[in-house]
Amino acid sequence: MAPKEAKPVLSDVDTSKKQLASRLSVAAQSMRQCATFVESVAQTVAKLPLDADSIEALQELLGDAPIKIGKRKARDDDGDGTKRKRVTKPKDPNAPKRPASAYILFQNEVRAKLKEQNPELPQSELLSLIGRRWTSMSQQEKEVSMPLFHIDNVLLCHVSLEIYI
């Protein structure tokens, strides 16, 4: 008698994969059947004459069927075709301004010098030149040139708050 060939043992993962695939195909088939049914109902309803009695009968039949709500952007409109504007708080004109950043203070200091050296340079190129100069500076150079700016900012902030309060 010839020896029997051993059947390959499927691992649990392979078994699970096969079960998942078969169940997904069953679910897909069910969804296709539902889609076909819905299409046939839609065609039947489209053929019906729409008078008040048939509309009431359909509404009673549907009962509390869920109503599809559109996307959030579509719901934001007020019904007149325009979108709702976001409500913003009015700004207090007496509120203190934020202190200028170190870069803005550096820019204000250097702009006049560079404008004298390059009077024909447009404002946009002048600002990009200042930006390149700022980025090329090391952190130590920035910190050495900024103590007065930081003191000014602290004083400005403190005085503004005292006046405001």
Short mmCIF file of C-alpha atoms in Angstrom, two decimals:
data_model
loop_
_atom_site.label_atom_id
_atom_site.label_comp_id
_atom_site.label_asym_id
_atom_site.label_seq_id
_atom_site.Cartn_x
_atom_site.Cartn_y
_atom_site.Cartn_z
CA MET A 1 0.00 0.00 0.00
CA ALA A 2 1.33 3.42 -0.99
CA PRO A 3 1.81 5.97 1.75
CA LYS A 4 -0.81 8.69 1.90
CA GLU A 5 0.23 12.20 1.11
CA ALA A 6 -0.14 14.53 4.04
CA LYS A 7 -2.59 17.34 3.48
CA PRO A 8 -1.06 20.75 3.91
CA VAL A 9 -2.25 22.24 7.17
CA LEU A 10 -3.62 25.72 6.72
CA SER A 11 -2.62 28.13 9.36
CA ASP A 12 -5.20 30.07 11.31
CA VAL A 13 -4.37 33.18 9.31
CA ASP A 14 -5.03 31.47 5.99
CA THR A 15 -8.28 30.04 7.31
CA SER A 16 -9.36 33.45 8.56
CA LYS A 17 -8.49 35.02 5.21
CA LYS A 18 -10.60 32.49 3.34
CA GLN A 19 -13.53 32.95 5.71
CA LEU A 20 -13.28 36.72 5.37
CA ALA A 21 -13.18 36.52 1.58
CA SER A 22 -16.22 34.24 1.44
CA ARG A 23 -18.20 36.40 3.85
CA LEU A 24 -17.29 39.55 1.95
CA SER A 25 -18.48 37.99 -1.29
CA VAL A 26 -21.79 37.04 0.39
CA ALA A 27 -22.15 40.59 1.72
CA ALA A 28 -21.38 42.05 -1.71
CA GLN A 29 -24.00 39.81 -3.31
CA SER A 30 -26.58 40.93 -0.72
CA MET A 31 -25.75 44.56 -1.40
CA ARG A 32 -26.18 44.02 -5.15
CA GLN A 33 -29.61 42.49 -4.52
CA CYS A 34 -30.59 45.43 -2.30
CA ALA A 35 -29.42 47.91 -4.92
CA THR A 36 -31.47 46.15 -7.59
CA PHE A 37 -34.52 46.20 -5.33
CA VAL A 38 -34.09 49.91 -4.55
CA GLU A 39 -33.75 50.72 -8.25
CA SER A 40 -36.94 48.83 -9.06
CA VAL A 41 -38.83 50.62 -6.26
CA ALA A 42 -37.52 53.97 -7.49
CA GLN A 43 -38.68 53.21 -11.03
CA THR A 44 -42.09 52.14 -9.75
CA VAL A 45 -42.47 55.31 -7.67
CA ALA A 46 -41.38 57.43 -10.62
CA LYS A 47 -44.20 55.96 -12.71
CA LEU A 48 -46.87 56.73 -10.09
CA PRO A 49 -49.02 59.81 -10.59
CA LEU A 50 -48.30 62.20 -7.75
CA ASP A 51 -51.56 63.48 -6.35
CA ALA A 52 -52.20 64.48 -2.75
CA ASP A 53 -53.61 61.07 -1.74
CA SER A 54 -50.65 59.10 -3.07
CA ILE A 55 -48.18 61.51 -1.44
CA GLU A 56 -49.92 61.07 1.93
CA ALA A 57 -49.95 57.29 1.47
CA LEU A 58 -46.22 57.29 0.73
CA GLN A 59 -45.50 59.50 3.73
CA GLU A 60 -47.46 57.17 6.01
CA LEU A 61 -45.66 54.19 4.51
CA LEU A 62 -42.25 55.75 5.08
CA GLY A 63 -43.14 56.90 8.57
CA ASP A 64 -40.08 58.04 10.48
CA ALA A 65 -37.56 57.22 7.78
CA PRO A 66 -34.26 58.98 8.33
CA ILE A 67 -33.81 62.18 6.39
CA LYS A 68 -30.53 62.56 4.60
CA ILE A 69 -28.70 65.63 5.79
CA GLY A 70 -26.29 67.19 3.34
CA LYS A 71 -22.75 68.22 3.96
CA ARG A 72 -21.98 70.80 6.59
CA LYS A 73 -21.20 73.46 4.02
CA ALA A 74 -24.59 72.98 2.43
CA ARG A 75 -26.36 73.28 5.81
CA ASP A 76 -24.60 76.53 6.67
CA ASP A 77 -26.62 78.59 4.25
CA ASP A 78 -29.66 80.46 5.48
CA GLY A 79 -31.87 79.29 2.65
CA ASP A 80 -31.43 82.40 0.56
CA GLY A 81 -28.43 81.03 -1.35
CA THR A 82 -25.78 82.91 0.61
CA LYS A 83 -23.57 81.33 3.20
CA ARG A 84 -23.76 82.35 6.79
CA LYS A 85 -20.94 84.61 7.93
CA ARG A 86 -19.03 83.83 11.08
CA VAL A 87 -19.79 86.19 13.93
CA THR A 88 -16.66 87.99 15.12
CA LYS A 89 -16.21 89.81 18.36
CA PRO A 90 -15.71 93.56 17.97
CA LYS A 91 -12.18 94.69 18.77
CA ASP A 92 -11.66 97.13 21.58
CA PRO A 93 -9.91 100.17 20.07
CA ASN A 94 -8.43 101.05 23.46
CA ALA A 95 -6.84 97.65 23.97
CA PRO A 96 -3.03 97.72 24.12
CA LYS A 97 -1.14 96.60 21.06
CA ARG A 98 1.11 93.59 21.14
CA PRO A 99 4.79 94.47 21.36
CA ALA A 100 6.72 94.20 18.12
CA SER A 101 8.78 91.08 17.58
CA ALA A 102 12.56 91.16 17.51
CA TYR A 103 12.51 90.75 13.73
CA ILE A 104 10.16 93.71 13.24
CA LEU A 105 12.31 95.89 15.45
CA PHE A 106 15.44 94.77 13.56
CA GLN A 107 13.67 95.49 10.29
CA ASN A 108 12.70 99.00 11.39
CA GLU A 109 16.27 99.72 12.43
CA VAL A 110 17.95 98.41 9.27
CA ARG A 111 15.40 99.57 6.68
CA ALA A 112 16.45 103.24 6.71
CA LYS A 113 20.14 102.37 6.30
CA LEU A 114 19.49 99.99 3.42
CA LYS A 115 17.12 102.47 1.75
CA GLU A 116 19.88 105.11 1.81
CA GLN A 117 22.37 102.65 0.30
CA ASN A 118 19.91 101.40 -2.35
CA PRO A 119 17.38 104.15 -3.14
CA GLU A 120 16.27 102.53 -6.41
CA LEU A 121 15.43 99.19 -4.76
CA PRO A 122 11.66 98.44 -4.61
CA GLN A 123 10.09 97.85 -1.20
CA SER A 124 9.51 94.13 -1.79
CA GLU A 125 13.16 93.49 -2.68
CA LEU A 126 14.27 95.65 0.24
CA LEU A 127 12.19 93.53 2.63
CA SER A 128 13.53 90.30 1.15
CA LEU A 129 17.09 91.64 1.57
CA ILE A 130 16.37 92.43 5.23
CA GLY A 131 14.86 88.95 5.68
CA ARG A 132 17.94 87.28 4.20
CA ARG A 133 20.17 89.36 6.45
CA TRP A 134 18.09 88.35 9.51
CA THR A 135 18.21 84.64 8.65
CA SER A 136 21.95 84.76 8.01
CA MET A 137 22.55 86.20 11.50
CA SER A 138 23.49 83.70 14.18
CA GLN A 139 21.43 83.42 17.35
CA GLN A 140 24.23 85.11 19.32
CA GLU A 141 24.22 88.11 16.96
CA LYS A 142 20.47 88.41 17.31
CA GLU A 143 20.66 88.25 21.10
CA VAL A 144 23.50 90.82 21.26
CA SER A 145 21.57 93.35 19.23
CA MET A 146 18.20 92.78 20.92
CA PRO A 147 18.43 93.66 24.67
CA LEU A 148 17.29 97.24 24.11
CA PHE A 149 14.42 96.02 22.00
CA HIS A 150 13.31 93.62 24.70
CA ILE A 151 13.46 96.36 27.34
CA ASP A 152 11.44 98.68 25.09
CA ASN A 153 8.86 95.96 24.54
CA VAL A 154 8.48 95.25 28.24
CA LEU A 155 8.11 98.95 29.04
CA LEU A 156 5.66 99.50 26.19
CA CYS A 157 3.56 96.55 27.28
CA HIS A 158 3.60 97.63 30.94
CA VAL A 159 2.70 101.27 30.17
CA SER A 160 -0.03 100.23 27.74
CA LEU A 161 -1.60 97.95 30.31
CA GLU A 162 -1.53 100.64 32.99
CA ILE A 163 -3.24 103.13 30.68
CA TYR A 164 -5.79 100.56 29.56
CA ILE A 165 -6.70 99.45 33.06
#
